[in-house]
Amino acid sequence: MQRRKFIQSAVLASVSLTGIVSEAKAFEKRSFEGEDSLYVIGPLKGYTPQIGTLVSMLNYNRSTIINGTKGLSMADLDYLYDPKSNTIGALILHLGAVDKYYQMNSFEGRDDFTDSEKKVWEAALNLGDEGRKVIKGHELNYYIDLITAVREKTLAELKKKDDAWLLAIDPKFGDGKTSFNTYWKWFHVCEHESNHRGQIAWLKKRLPGAKDSGE
Protein backbone atom coordinates (compact mmCIF):
# COMPACT_ATOMS: atom_id res chain seq x y z
CA MET A 1 0.00 0.00 0.00
CA GLN A 2 2.81 2.43 0.94
CA ARG A 3 4.66 1.62 -2.27
CA ARG A 4 1.49 2.24 -4.32
CA LYS A 5 0.97 5.66 -2.66
CA PHE A 6 4.62 6.56 -3.27
CA ILE A 7 4.35 5.68 -6.98
CA GLN A 8 1.12 7.66 -7.31
CA SER A 9 2.69 10.69 -5.62
CA ALA A 10 5.76 10.46 -7.83
CA VAL A 11 3.62 10.28 -10.96
CA LEU A 12 1.58 13.31 -9.88
CA ALA A 13 4.74 15.26 -9.07
CA SER A 14 6.21 14.36 -12.45
CA VAL A 15 3.05 15.47 -14.25
CA SER A 16 3.02 18.73 -12.28
CA LEU A 17 6.68 19.40 -13.00
CA THR A 18 6.18 18.65 -16.69
CA GLY A 19 3.31 21.10 -16.72
CA ILE A 20 5.39 23.79 -15.06
CA VAL A 21 8.26 23.32 -17.50
CA SER A 22 5.89 23.35 -20.46
CA GLU A 23 4.20 26.48 -19.18
CA ALA A 24 7.58 28.15 -18.61
CA LYS A 25 8.63 27.36 -22.16
CA ALA A 26 5.32 28.66 -23.49
CA PHE A 27 5.73 31.84 -21.42
CA GLU A 28 9.26 32.30 -22.73
CA LYS A 29 8.02 31.92 -26.29
CA ARG A 30 5.15 34.36 -25.74
CA SER A 31 7.47 36.83 -24.04
CA PHE A 32 10.32 36.91 -26.52
CA GLU A 33 9.65 35.33 -29.88
CA GLY A 34 9.08 38.09 -32.37
CA GLU A 35 8.85 40.71 -29.63
CA ASP A 36 9.95 44.07 -30.99
CA SER A 37 9.45 46.27 -27.93
CA LEU A 38 12.50 48.33 -27.09
CA TYR A 39 11.83 47.60 -23.44
CA VAL A 40 12.07 43.82 -23.70
CA ILE A 41 15.65 42.59 -23.55
CA GLY A 42 15.97 39.06 -24.82
CA PRO A 43 16.00 36.82 -27.89
CA LEU A 44 14.62 38.30 -31.10
CA LYS A 45 13.09 36.57 -34.09
CA GLY A 46 15.59 36.12 -36.89
CA TYR A 47 18.61 35.80 -34.59
CA THR A 48 20.01 33.03 -32.43
CA PRO A 49 19.18 33.56 -28.71
CA GLN A 50 22.41 35.19 -27.51
CA ILE A 51 22.75 37.33 -30.63
CA GLY A 52 19.10 38.37 -30.40
CA THR A 53 19.61 39.46 -26.80
CA LEU A 54 22.63 41.51 -27.85
CA VAL A 55 20.66 43.07 -30.71
CA SER A 56 17.83 44.04 -28.36
CA MET A 57 20.36 46.00 -26.28
CA LEU A 58 21.93 47.60 -29.34
CA ASN A 59 18.49 48.62 -30.56
CA TYR A 60 17.54 50.22 -27.26
CA ASN A 61 20.78 52.19 -26.99
CA ARG A 62 20.54 53.44 -30.55
CA SER A 63 16.94 54.57 -30.04
CA THR A 64 18.03 56.71 -27.08
CA ILE A 65 20.68 58.41 -29.23
CA ILE A 66 18.18 59.19 -31.98
CA ASN A 67 15.51 60.41 -29.57
CA GLY A 68 18.05 62.42 -27.57
CA THR A 69 19.28 64.38 -30.59
CA LYS A 70 15.95 65.14 -32.26
CA GLY A 71 15.50 68.76 -33.16
CA LEU A 72 19.15 69.77 -32.84
CA SER A 73 20.23 72.38 -35.35
CA MET A 74 23.50 72.51 -37.25
CA ALA A 75 24.67 75.17 -34.81
CA ASP A 76 23.85 72.84 -31.90
CA LEU A 77 25.69 69.95 -33.51
CA ASP A 78 28.76 72.10 -34.23
CA TYR A 79 28.88 73.83 -30.83
CA LEU A 80 32.25 73.33 -29.11
CA TYR A 81 32.01 73.76 -25.36
CA ASP A 82 35.77 74.24 -24.91
CA PRO A 83 38.95 73.58 -26.94
CA LYS A 84 39.27 70.03 -25.58
CA SER A 85 35.64 68.98 -26.04
CA ASN A 86 33.96 67.13 -28.88
CA THR A 87 30.88 68.46 -30.61
CA ILE A 88 27.61 66.55 -30.48
CA GLY A 89 27.85 65.98 -34.23
CA ALA A 90 31.32 64.47 -33.84
CA LEU A 91 30.14 62.19 -31.03
CA ILE A 92 27.23 60.90 -33.10
CA LEU A 93 29.56 60.15 -36.02
CA HIS A 94 32.02 58.55 -33.59
CA LEU A 95 29.34 56.00 -32.64
CA GLY A 96 29.03 55.03 -36.28
CA ALA A 97 32.80 54.80 -36.67
CA VAL A 98 33.12 52.40 -33.74
CA ASP A 99 30.23 50.31 -35.08
CA LYS A 100 31.99 50.29 -38.47
CA TYR A 101 35.30 49.24 -36.94
CA TYR A 102 33.88 46.25 -35.06
CA GLN A 103 31.78 45.38 -38.08
CA MET A 104 34.81 45.04 -40.35
CA ASN A 105 36.80 43.35 -37.57
CA SER A 106 34.10 40.80 -36.72
CA PHE A 107 32.72 40.01 -40.15
CA GLU A 108 35.63 40.69 -42.48
CA GLY A 109 38.69 40.10 -40.29
CA ARG A 110 40.07 43.58 -41.02
CA ASP A 111 41.63 46.04 -38.59
CA ASP A 112 42.10 49.00 -40.92
CA PHE A 113 39.75 51.15 -42.95
CA THR A 114 40.12 51.26 -46.71
CA ASP A 115 41.11 54.59 -48.23
CA SER A 116 37.51 55.41 -49.09
CA GLU A 117 36.36 54.44 -45.57
CA LYS A 118 39.04 56.63 -44.00
CA LYS A 119 37.56 59.70 -45.68
CA VAL A 120 34.29 59.14 -43.83
CA TRP A 121 35.29 57.45 -40.60
CA GLU A 122 38.93 58.01 -39.60
CA ALA A 123 38.52 61.46 -38.02
CA ALA A 124 35.30 60.31 -36.36
CA LEU A 125 36.98 57.24 -34.88
CA ASN A 126 39.95 59.18 -33.47
CA LEU A 127 38.19 62.48 -32.64
CA GLY A 128 40.67 64.95 -31.07
CA ASP A 129 42.01 67.90 -33.06
CA GLU A 130 41.26 66.32 -36.43
CA GLY A 131 37.69 65.60 -35.45
CA ARG A 132 37.18 69.17 -34.21
CA LYS A 133 38.63 70.45 -37.47
CA VAL A 134 36.68 68.45 -40.05
CA ILE A 135 33.43 67.22 -38.47
CA LYS A 136 31.14 70.21 -38.85
CA GLY A 137 28.73 71.87 -41.22
CA HIS A 138 26.12 69.09 -41.44
CA GLU A 139 22.47 68.82 -40.52
CA LEU A 140 21.34 66.13 -38.10
CA ASN A 141 20.03 63.79 -40.80
CA TYR A 142 23.54 63.56 -42.29
CA TYR A 143 24.84 61.96 -39.09
CA ILE A 144 21.81 59.81 -38.40
CA ASP A 145 21.68 58.49 -41.96
CA LEU A 146 25.35 57.49 -41.85
CA ILE A 147 25.22 55.66 -38.53
CA THR A 148 21.91 54.02 -39.46
CA ALA A 149 23.36 52.60 -42.69
CA VAL A 150 26.26 51.11 -40.74
CA ARG A 151 23.97 49.61 -38.11
CA GLU A 152 21.68 48.09 -40.74
CA LYS A 153 24.64 46.23 -42.21
CA THR A 154 25.73 45.10 -38.75
CA LEU A 155 22.29 43.67 -38.01
CA ALA A 156 22.11 41.95 -41.40
CA GLU A 157 25.48 40.29 -40.78
CA LEU A 158 24.52 39.22 -37.26
CA LYS A 159 21.53 37.35 -38.71
CA LYS A 160 24.01 35.13 -40.55
CA LYS A 161 25.89 34.18 -37.37
CA ASP A 162 25.16 31.88 -34.43
CA ASP A 163 25.83 31.87 -30.70
CA ALA A 164 28.95 29.71 -31.04
CA TRP A 165 30.47 32.42 -33.25
CA LEU A 166 29.47 35.13 -30.77
CA LEU A 167 30.98 33.33 -27.77
CA ALA A 168 34.20 32.23 -29.50
CA ILE A 169 37.53 33.70 -28.43
CA ASP A 170 39.31 35.74 -31.10
CA PRO A 171 43.02 34.86 -30.71
CA LYS A 172 44.08 37.69 -33.03
CA PHE A 173 42.32 40.46 -31.11
CA GLY A 174 44.08 42.53 -28.47
CA ASP A 175 47.64 42.34 -27.17
CA GLY A 176 47.84 38.56 -27.01
CA LYS A 177 47.89 38.58 -23.20
CA THR A 178 44.15 38.94 -22.57
CA SER A 179 41.37 36.87 -24.12
CA PHE A 180 38.53 38.61 -25.94
CA ASN A 181 35.50 36.96 -27.48
CA THR A 182 33.22 38.39 -30.14
CA TYR A 183 30.48 38.94 -27.59
CA TRP A 184 32.78 41.33 -25.70
CA LYS A 185 33.39 43.33 -28.88
CA TRP A 186 29.69 43.98 -29.38
CA PHE A 187 29.04 44.47 -25.67
CA HIS A 188 31.71 47.16 -25.90
CA VAL A 189 29.85 48.79 -28.82
CA CYS A 190 26.76 48.80 -26.61
CA GLU A 191 28.35 50.25 -23.46
CA HIS A 192 30.40 52.67 -25.54
CA GLU A 193 27.18 54.07 -26.97
CA SER A 194 25.79 54.46 -23.44
CA ASN A 195 28.90 56.35 -22.38
CA HIS A 196 28.67 58.87 -25.22
CA ARG A 197 24.92 59.23 -24.76
CA GLY A 198 25.76 60.69 -21.35
CA GLN A 199 28.26 63.09 -22.91
CA ILE A 200 25.71 64.19 -25.50
CA ALA A 201 23.15 64.84 -22.75
CA TRP A 202 25.73 66.86 -20.81
CA LEU A 203 26.60 68.96 -23.86
CA LYS A 204 22.94 69.56 -24.72
CA LYS A 205 22.45 71.24 -21.33
CA ARG A 206 25.31 73.60 -22.13
CA LEU A 207 24.20 74.69 -25.57
CA PRO A 208 23.66 78.46 -25.85
CA GLY A 209 20.15 79.19 -24.62
CA ALA A 210 19.55 75.67 -23.28
CA LYS A 211 17.05 75.35 -20.45
CA ASP A 212 17.70 73.24 -17.35
CA SER A 213 15.79 69.99 -17.91
CA GLY A 214 16.21 68.89 -14.30
CA GLU A 215 17.73 65.58 -15.40
Tab-separated table of C-alpha atoms in Angstrom:
chain	number	residue	atom	x	y	z
A	1	MET	CA	0.000	0.000	0.000
A	2	GLN	CA	2.805	2.432	0.937
A	3	ARG	CA	4.662	1.617	-2.269
A	4	ARG	CA	1.491	2.241	-4.317
A	5	LYS	CA	0.969	5.658	-2.664
A	6	PHE	CA	4.616	6.559	-3.274
A	7	ILE	CA	4.350	5.684	-6.976
A	8	GLN	CA	1.123	7.664	-7.308
A	9	SER	CA	2.691	10.693	-5.617
A	10	ALA	CA	5.758	10.458	-7.827
A	11	VAL	CA	3.623	10.279	-10.960
A	12	LEU	CA	1.580	13.306	-9.877
A	13	ALA	CA	4.742	15.257	-9.068
A	14	SER	CA	6.206	14.360	-12.449
A	15	VAL	CA	3.051	15.474	-14.249
A	16	SER	CA	3.018	18.728	-12.277
A	17	LEU	CA	6.681	19.404	-12.999
A	18	THR	CA	6.183	18.650	-16.691
A	19	GLY	CA	3.305	21.097	-16.717
A	20	ILE	CA	5.392	23.795	-15.060
A	21	VAL	CA	8.259	23.320	-17.496
A	22	SER	CA	5.888	23.350	-20.461
A	23	GLU	CA	4.199	26.477	-19.181
A	24	ALA	CA	7.576	28.147	-18.606
A	25	LYS	CA	8.628	27.364	-22.160
A	26	ALA	CA	5.325	28.665	-23.489
A	27	PHE	CA	5.730	31.841	-21.417
A	28	GLU	CA	9.256	32.302	-22.734
A	29	LYS	CA	8.017	31.924	-26.292
A	30	ARG	CA	5.147	34.363	-25.742
A	31	SER	CA	7.471	36.831	-24.042
A	32	PHE	CA	10.320	36.913	-26.516
A	33	GLU	CA	9.652	35.331	-29.875
A	34	GLY	CA	9.083	38.087	-32.373
A	35	GLU	CA	8.851	40.706	-29.631
A	36	ASP	CA	9.950	44.065	-30.989
A	37	SER	CA	9.450	46.268	-27.926
A	38	LEU	CA	12.505	48.330	-27.094
A	39	TYR	CA	11.830	47.603	-23.436
A	40	VAL	CA	12.068	43.818	-23.699
A	41	ILE	CA	15.652	42.593	-23.549
A	42	GLY	CA	15.970	39.056	-24.816
A	43	PRO	CA	16.000	36.821	-27.894
A	44	LEU	CA	14.615	38.300	-31.103
A	45	LYS	CA	13.089	36.570	-34.095
A	46	GLY	CA	15.591	36.121	-36.891
A	47	TYR	CA	18.605	35.795	-34.588
A	48	THR	CA	20.006	33.025	-32.428
A	49	PRO	CA	19.178	33.560	-28.708
A	50	GLN	CA	22.407	35.189	-27.513
A	51	ILE	CA	22.747	37.330	-30.627
A	52	GLY	CA	19.097	38.370	-30.400
A	53	THR	CA	19.612	39.461	-26.797
A	54	LEU	CA	22.626	41.506	-27.852
A	55	VAL	CA	20.661	43.072	-30.705
A	56	SER	CA	17.832	44.036	-28.359
A	57	MET	CA	20.355	45.998	-26.282
A	58	LEU	CA	21.932	47.599	-29.344
A	59	ASN	CA	18.488	48.618	-30.563
A	60	TYR	CA	17.541	50.218	-27.264
A	61	ASN	CA	20.783	52.187	-26.985
A	62	ARG	CA	20.545	53.444	-30.549
A	63	SER	CA	16.941	54.571	-30.036
A	64	THR	CA	18.032	56.713	-27.079
A	65	ILE	CA	20.677	58.408	-29.227
A	66	ILE	CA	18.182	59.187	-31.980
A	67	ASN	CA	15.513	60.411	-29.566
A	68	GLY	CA	18.046	62.422	-27.572
A	69	THR	CA	19.276	64.375	-30.588
A	70	LYS	CA	15.948	65.137	-32.256
A	71	GLY	CA	15.496	68.762	-33.158
A	72	LEU	CA	19.147	69.766	-32.838
A	73	SER	CA	20.225	72.384	-35.352
A	74	MET	CA	23.496	72.515	-37.255
A	75	ALA	CA	24.673	75.174	-34.813
A	76	ASP	CA	23.852	72.845	-31.898
A	77	LEU	CA	25.691	69.947	-33.514
A	78	ASP	CA	28.759	72.102	-34.229
A	79	TYR	CA	28.881	73.825	-30.828
A	80	LEU	CA	32.250	73.332	-29.114
A	81	TYR	CA	32.010	73.757	-25.359
A	82	ASP	CA	35.767	74.235	-24.914
A	83	PRO	CA	38.949	73.582	-26.941
A	84	LYS	CA	39.272	70.027	-25.585
A	85	SER	CA	35.639	68.980	-26.039
A	86	ASN	CA	33.964	67.132	-28.878
A	87	THR	CA	30.878	68.460	-30.613
A	88	ILE	CA	27.606	66.553	-30.482
A	89	GLY	CA	27.855	65.982	-34.227
A	90	ALA	CA	31.323	64.473	-33.841
A	91	LEU	CA	30.140	62.192	-31.029
A	92	ILE	CA	27.232	60.902	-33.104
A	93	LEU	CA	29.557	60.146	-36.016
A	94	HIS	CA	32.021	58.546	-33.587
A	95	LEU	CA	29.337	56.005	-32.641
A	96	GLY	CA	29.026	55.031	-36.283
A	97	ALA	CA	32.799	54.805	-36.665
A	98	VAL	CA	33.123	52.399	-33.736
A	99	ASP	CA	30.234	50.312	-35.084
A	100	LYS	CA	31.985	50.294	-38.473
A	101	TYR	CA	35.303	49.240	-36.938
A	102	TYR	CA	33.884	46.253	-35.059
A	103	GLN	CA	31.783	45.376	-38.083
A	104	MET	CA	34.814	45.039	-40.349
A	105	ASN	CA	36.800	43.348	-37.571
A	106	SER	CA	34.099	40.803	-36.724
A	107	PHE	CA	32.717	40.007	-40.150
A	108	GLU	CA	35.631	40.691	-42.479
A	109	GLY	CA	38.687	40.105	-40.285
A	110	ARG	CA	40.067	43.579	-41.022
A	111	ASP	CA	41.630	46.040	-38.586
A	112	ASP	CA	42.104	49.003	-40.922
A	113	PHE	CA	39.749	51.153	-42.954
A	114	THR	CA	40.121	51.261	-46.713
A	115	ASP	CA	41.115	54.589	-48.233
A	116	SER	CA	37.507	55.413	-49.088
A	117	GLU	CA	36.357	54.440	-45.573
A	118	LYS	CA	39.039	56.629	-43.997
A	119	LYS	CA	37.563	59.697	-45.678
A	120	VAL	CA	34.293	59.139	-43.835
A	121	TRP	CA	35.294	57.451	-40.601
A	122	GLU	CA	38.932	58.012	-39.599
A	123	ALA	CA	38.522	61.458	-38.020
A	124	ALA	CA	35.296	60.310	-36.359
A	125	LEU	CA	36.984	57.242	-34.884
A	126	ASN	CA	39.949	59.178	-33.469
A	127	LEU	CA	38.190	62.480	-32.645
A	128	GLY	CA	40.674	64.948	-31.067
A	129	ASP	CA	42.006	67.905	-33.059
A	130	GLU	CA	41.263	66.324	-36.434
A	131	GLY	CA	37.687	65.603	-35.451
A	132	ARG	CA	37.181	69.166	-34.211
A	133	LYS	CA	38.626	70.449	-37.468
A	134	VAL	CA	36.680	68.447	-40.051
A	135	ILE	CA	33.428	67.220	-38.471
A	136	LYS	CA	31.141	70.210	-38.849
A	137	GLY	CA	28.726	71.866	-41.220
A	138	HIS	CA	26.124	69.088	-41.444
A	139	GLU	CA	22.470	68.817	-40.518
A	140	LEU	CA	21.341	66.129	-38.104
A	141	ASN	CA	20.028	63.786	-40.805
A	142	TYR	CA	23.540	63.561	-42.286
A	143	TYR	CA	24.843	61.965	-39.090
A	144	ILE	CA	21.809	59.813	-38.404
A	145	ASP	CA	21.677	58.485	-41.962
A	146	LEU	CA	25.349	57.486	-41.847
A	147	ILE	CA	25.221	55.656	-38.533
A	148	THR	CA	21.909	54.022	-39.464
A	149	ALA	CA	23.359	52.602	-42.687
A	150	VAL	CA	26.260	51.106	-40.736
A	151	ARG	CA	23.971	49.607	-38.108
A	152	GLU	CA	21.683	48.086	-40.736
A	153	LYS	CA	24.642	46.229	-42.212
A	154	THR	CA	25.727	45.098	-38.747
A	155	LEU	CA	22.287	43.669	-38.010
A	156	ALA	CA	22.114	41.953	-41.395
A	157	GLU	CA	25.481	40.292	-40.776
A	158	LEU	CA	24.519	39.222	-37.256
A	159	LYS	CA	21.534	37.350	-38.706
A	160	LYS	CA	24.007	35.128	-40.553
A	161	LYS	CA	25.894	34.181	-37.369
A	162	ASP	CA	25.161	31.885	-34.430
A	163	ASP	CA	25.828	31.870	-30.697
A	164	ALA	CA	28.946	29.715	-31.043
A	165	TRP	CA	30.475	32.424	-33.247
A	166	LEU	CA	29.467	35.130	-30.768
A	167	LEU	CA	30.981	33.330	-27.774
A	168	ALA	CA	34.197	32.229	-29.502
A	169	ILE	CA	37.535	33.698	-28.431
A	170	ASP	CA	39.314	35.738	-31.099
A	171	PRO	CA	43.021	34.857	-30.708
A	172	LYS	CA	44.076	37.694	-33.033
A	173	PHE	CA	42.319	40.456	-31.106
A	174	GLY	CA	44.082	42.531	-28.467
A	175	ASP	CA	47.636	42.344	-27.172
A	176	GLY	CA	47.844	38.564	-27.011
A	177	LYS	CA	47.887	38.585	-23.198
A	178	THR	CA	44.151	38.937	-22.569
A	179	SER	CA	41.375	36.872	-24.119
A	180	PHE	CA	38.534	38.605	-25.944
A	181	ASN	CA	35.503	36.964	-27.476
A	182	THR	CA	33.222	38.393	-30.140
A	183	TYR	CA	30.478	38.942	-27.588
A	184	TRP	CA	32.775	41.326	-25.699
A	185	LYS	CA	33.385	43.327	-28.880
A	186	TRP	CA	29.688	43.977	-29.383
A	187	PHE	CA	29.040	44.467	-25.670
A	188	HIS	CA	31.706	47.163	-25.904
A	189	VAL	CA	29.854	48.786	-28.815
A	190	CYS	CA	26.760	48.798	-26.608
A	191	GLU	CA	28.346	50.247	-23.464
A	192	HIS	CA	30.404	52.674	-25.538
A	193	GLU	CA	27.178	54.067	-26.965
A	194	SER	CA	25.790	54.457	-23.440
A	195	ASN	CA	28.904	56.353	-22.384
A	196	HIS	CA	28.675	58.868	-25.215
A	197	ARG	CA	24.922	59.229	-24.758
A	198	GLY	CA	25.763	60.690	-21.353
A	199	GLN	CA	28.261	63.090	-22.911
A	200	ILE	CA	25.711	64.189	-25.497
A	201	ALA	CA	23.146	64.835	-22.753
A	202	TRP	CA	25.735	66.864	-20.814
A	203	LEU	CA	26.600	68.964	-23.865
A	204	LYS	CA	22.936	69.564	-24.724
A	205	LYS	CA	22.448	71.240	-21.326
A	206	ARG	CA	25.310	73.595	-22.131
A	207	LEU	CA	24.201	74.694	-25.569
A	208	PRO	CA	23.664	78.460	-25.845
A	209	GLY	CA	20.147	79.185	-24.623
A	210	ALA	CA	19.555	75.671	-23.281
A	211	LYS	CA	17.055	75.352	-20.450
A	212	ASP	CA	17.699	73.243	-17.353
A	213	SER	CA	15.786	69.986	-17.910
A	214	GLY	CA	16.209	68.891	-14.302
A	215	GLU	CA	17.726	65.580	-15.400
